[in-house]
Short mmCIF file of C-alpha atoms in Angstrom, two decimals:
data_model
loop_
_atom_site.label_atom_id
_atom_site.label_comp_id
_atom_site.label_asym_id
_atom_site.label_seq_id
_atom_site.Cartn_x
_atom_site.Cartn_y
_atom_site.Cartn_z
CA MET L 17 -0.03 0.05 -0.08
CA GLN L 18 2.85 2.13 0.90
CA GLU L 19 4.66 1.76 -2.43
CA LEU L 20 1.29 2.57 -4.28
CA LEU L 21 1.00 5.92 -2.42
CA GLN L 22 4.64 6.58 -3.35
CA LEU L 23 4.00 5.87 -7.05
CA PHE L 24 0.84 8.16 -6.86
CA LYS L 25 3.02 10.99 -5.45
CA LEU L 26 5.74 10.27 -7.87
CA GLY L 27 3.13 10.58 -10.80
CA GLY L 28 2.70 14.22 -10.33
CA PHE L 29 -0.81 15.96 -11.04
CA VAL L 30 -1.22 14.19 -14.43
CA LEU L 31 -1.61 10.52 -12.74
CA PRO L 32 -4.82 11.27 -10.66
CA LEU L 33 -6.24 12.51 -14.03
CA LEU L 34 -5.42 9.21 -15.75
CA ILE L 35 -6.75 7.23 -12.92
CA LEU L 36 -9.97 9.28 -13.16
CA LEU L 37 -10.08 8.76 -16.91
CA ALA L 38 -9.44 4.91 -16.31
CA VAL L 39 -12.40 4.64 -13.85
CA ILE L 40 -14.76 6.52 -16.41
CA ALA L 41 -13.72 4.13 -19.05
CA LEU L 42 -14.25 1.06 -17.00
CA ALA L 43 -17.77 2.44 -16.21
CA ILE L 44 -18.59 2.96 -19.76
CA ILE L 45 -17.30 -0.46 -20.79
CA GLY L 46 -19.20 -2.11 -18.36
CA ASN L 47 -22.44 -0.11 -19.17
CA ARG L 48 -21.99 -1.13 -22.92
CA PHE L 49 -21.49 -4.68 -21.97
CA TRP L 50 -24.72 -4.52 -20.26
CA VAL L 51 -26.75 -2.58 -22.92
CA LEU L 52 -25.43 -4.26 -26.05
CA ARG L 53 -26.44 -7.79 -24.97
CA LYS L 54 -28.07 -9.68 -27.92
CA THR L 55 -31.21 -10.70 -25.91
CA ARG L 56 -31.72 -7.14 -24.89
CA ILE L 57 -31.48 -5.71 -28.39
CA ALA L 58 -33.02 -8.54 -30.20
CA PRO L 59 -35.10 -11.10 -28.46
CA ARG L 60 -34.72 -14.50 -29.85
CA ASP L 61 -38.50 -15.39 -29.94
CA LEU L 62 -39.76 -11.87 -31.13
CA ALA L 63 -39.27 -12.07 -34.76
CA PRO L 64 -40.78 -15.49 -35.15
CA ARG L 65 -43.85 -14.66 -33.08
CA VAL L 66 -44.41 -11.45 -34.84
CA THR L 67 -44.04 -13.08 -38.26
CA ASP L 68 -46.37 -16.05 -37.24
CA LEU L 69 -49.22 -13.31 -36.43
CA VAL L 70 -48.71 -11.35 -39.54
CA GLU L 71 -48.97 -14.60 -41.62
CA ALA L 72 -52.19 -15.34 -39.77
CA GLY L 73 -53.65 -11.78 -40.54
CA LYS L 74 -53.47 -10.74 -36.83
CA VAL L 75 -51.55 -7.47 -37.52
CA GLN L 76 -53.03 -5.67 -34.55
CA GLN L 77 -51.86 -8.50 -32.04
CA ALA L 78 -48.42 -8.22 -33.61
CA VAL L 79 -48.53 -4.37 -33.13
CA LYS L 80 -49.56 -5.02 -29.54
CA LEU L 81 -46.92 -7.37 -28.92
CA LEU L 82 -44.39 -4.96 -30.24
CA TYR L 83 -45.55 -2.30 -28.09
CA GLU L 84 -45.09 -4.60 -25.05
CA ASN L 85 -41.49 -5.50 -26.06
CA ASP L 86 -39.69 -2.05 -25.75
CA THR L 87 -36.42 -3.38 -27.73
CA PRO L 88 -34.56 -1.90 -30.51
CA LEU L 89 -35.85 -4.83 -32.74
CA ALA L 90 -39.45 -4.33 -31.56
CA ARG L 91 -39.22 -0.59 -32.62
CA LEU L 92 -37.91 -1.23 -36.20
CA MET L 93 -40.43 -4.10 -36.58
CA LEU L 94 -43.41 -1.77 -35.38
CA VAL L 95 -42.20 0.91 -38.01
CA ALA L 96 -42.33 -1.73 -40.76
CA LEU L 97 -45.97 -2.83 -39.58
CA GLN L 98 -47.04 0.88 -39.23
CA GLN L 99 -45.83 1.59 -42.92
CA ALA L 100 -47.93 -1.39 -44.20
CA GLY L 101 -49.42 -0.70 -47.62
CA GLN L 102 -46.49 1.69 -48.60
CA PRO L 103 -44.24 0.83 -51.34
CA ARG L 104 -41.47 -1.31 -50.06
CA ASP L 105 -38.79 1.13 -50.78
CA VAL L 106 -40.38 3.56 -48.56
CA ILE L 107 -40.81 1.08 -45.99
CA LYS L 108 -37.29 0.17 -46.17
CA GLU L 109 -36.16 3.85 -46.17
CA SER L 110 -38.24 4.21 -42.75
CA ILE L 111 -36.80 1.30 -41.26
CA GLU L 112 -33.09 2.37 -42.21
CA GLU L 113 -33.90 5.65 -40.92
CA SER L 114 -35.00 4.26 -37.51
CA GLY L 115 -31.99 2.18 -37.52
CA ARG L 116 -29.81 5.17 -37.69
CA GLN L 117 -31.70 6.53 -34.57
CA GLU L 118 -30.96 3.30 -32.64
CA VAL L 119 -27.27 3.57 -33.70
CA ALA L 120 -27.31 6.95 -32.09
CA HIS L 121 -28.91 5.33 -28.96
CA LEU L 122 -26.52 2.27 -28.85
CA ASP L 123 -23.48 4.45 -29.46
CA ARG L 124 -24.32 6.37 -26.28
CA PHE L 125 -20.96 7.06 -24.43
CA LEU L 126 -18.84 5.28 -27.20
CA ASN L 127 -17.39 8.76 -28.43
CA PHE L 128 -16.25 9.40 -24.97
CA LEU L 129 -14.64 6.33 -24.81
CA GLY L 130 -12.81 6.93 -27.92
CA SER L 131 -11.93 10.29 -26.58
CA ILE L 132 -10.32 8.77 -23.43
CA ALA L 133 -8.36 6.47 -25.77
CA GLY L 134 -7.00 9.45 -27.88
CA VAL L 135 -6.55 12.01 -24.64
CA SER L 136 -4.80 9.45 -22.48
CA PRO L 137 -1.40 9.09 -24.19
CA LEU L 138 -1.38 12.97 -24.56
CA LEU L 139 -1.77 13.18 -21.00
CA GLY L 140 0.96 10.50 -20.41
CA LEU L 141 3.27 12.60 -22.64
CA LEU L 142 2.54 15.76 -20.80
CA GLY L 143 3.53 14.08 -17.45
CA THR L 144 6.58 12.89 -19.28
CA VAL L 145 7.44 16.45 -20.32
CA PHE L 146 6.95 17.68 -16.72
CA GLY L 147 9.22 14.65 -15.20
CA ILE L 148 11.78 15.83 -17.63
CA MET L 149 11.55 19.39 -16.74
CA HIS L 150 11.64 18.46 -12.98
CA ALA L 151 14.86 16.17 -13.78
CA PHE L 152 16.55 19.17 -15.45
CA ALA L 153 15.46 21.41 -12.71
CA ALA L 154 17.18 19.05 -10.29
CA ILE L 155 20.51 19.08 -12.35
CA GLY L 156 20.46 22.91 -12.27
CA MET L 157 20.47 22.82 -8.45
CA VAL L 158 22.45 19.96 -7.65
CA GLY L 159 24.38 19.20 -10.62
CA ALA L 160 24.31 15.77 -12.73
CA GLY L 161 26.48 14.02 -10.22
CA ASP L 162 23.57 13.05 -7.79
CA PRO L 163 21.39 10.57 -9.34
CA LYS L 164 18.82 10.77 -6.51
CA ALA L 165 18.19 14.16 -7.60
CA LEU L 166 17.24 12.88 -11.04
CA ALA L 167 15.14 10.09 -9.72
CA SER L 168 11.89 11.84 -8.92
CA GLY L 169 11.67 13.50 -12.22
CA ILE L 170 12.47 10.40 -14.27
CA ALA L 171 10.09 8.31 -12.31
CA GLU L 172 7.40 10.92 -13.14
CA ALA L 173 8.03 10.80 -16.74
CA LEU L 174 8.17 6.99 -16.75
CA ILE L 175 4.95 6.49 -14.64
CA THR L 176 2.81 8.81 -16.52
CA THR L 177 3.83 7.54 -19.95
CA ALA L 178 3.13 4.03 -18.74
CA SER L 179 -0.06 5.04 -17.30
CA GLY L 180 -1.29 7.02 -20.38
CA LEU L 181 -0.73 3.61 -22.47
CA ILE L 182 -2.28 1.58 -20.07
CA VAL L 183 -5.55 3.51 -19.92
CA ALA L 184 -5.41 4.24 -23.91
CA ILE L 185 -4.81 0.83 -25.29
CA PRO L 186 -7.86 -0.89 -23.44
CA SER L 187 -10.21 1.88 -24.24
CA LEU L 188 -9.24 1.85 -27.92
CA ILE L 189 -9.69 -1.84 -28.20
CA PHE L 190 -13.15 -1.76 -26.54
CA TYR L 191 -14.33 1.43 -28.44
CA ARG L 192 -13.49 -0.53 -31.73
CA TYR L 193 -15.11 -3.74 -30.23
CA PHE L 194 -18.45 -1.94 -29.37
CA LYS L 195 -18.55 0.02 -32.54
CA GLY L 196 -18.44 -3.27 -34.45
CA GLN L 197 -21.13 -4.65 -32.00
CA VAL L 198 -23.45 -1.90 -32.82
CA ASP L 199 -23.12 -1.88 -36.48
CA GLY L 200 -23.53 -5.63 -36.59
CA LEU L 201 -26.78 -5.72 -34.24
CA VAL L 202 -28.47 -2.80 -36.07
CA LEU L 203 -27.74 -4.78 -39.35
CA ALA L 204 -29.32 -7.77 -37.83
CA ILE L 205 -32.50 -5.99 -36.58
CA GLU L 206 -32.99 -3.99 -39.80
CA LYS L 207 -32.86 -7.50 -41.58
CA GLU L 208 -35.52 -8.89 -39.20
CA ALA L 209 -37.84 -5.79 -39.60
CA LEU L 210 -37.33 -6.21 -43.34
CA LYS L 211 -38.64 -9.95 -43.20
CA VAL L 212 -41.95 -8.44 -41.78
CA VAL L 213 -42.37 -6.34 -44.74
CA ASN L 214 -41.57 -9.29 -47.09
CA THR L 215 -44.14 -11.26 -45.15
CA LEU L 216 -46.70 -8.36 -45.67
CA SER L 217 -45.95 -8.07 -49.32
CA GLY L 218 -45.51 -11.84 -50.02
CA GLY L 219 -42.05 -11.10 -51.42
CA SER L 220 -38.81 -12.60 -50.96
CA GLY L 221 -35.61 -11.78 -48.79
CA ARG L 222 -33.40 -8.66 -48.89
#
């Protein structure tokens, strides 16, 4: 514990900022893992149930079921049913517009996570600069012959550089991962919504 406190002190004012960013990044990652579960975005049995109701001519029951399931998939399928009777291209455009709105919702906090990934190395570099400045200041005061005088500044430079990378690398990895997840999930629910359109029109797949 004492060693950690010593490292914290050696890290200068940049290290607490990096620790704060690390905590925020962990919170965002945990939140997105919870929100972007496939069962929460597209419940497995919802699309087949709605398709069966539509094929049976029970459109109102299908609409009621979708209203009761407030999920991204349900919202897109609801758009498809509400546009029943319109040309297929119009329905498809409405679904894609709703899909873009869902992307904006599912992307929530991801831009901030990406910003953390970009800012953290810069903060680490800033700490490095200050550490080197402190090291040169120590040389100016006691000369280059006393390594202990340089240790604090060099430690600050190394600690902040490493901390910045430690925060940035996982943040960037998870940012890219979640962006891919969002794109894949939205594409999947758009396809499911278009299946409803095909069922209504008696057409084939996308």
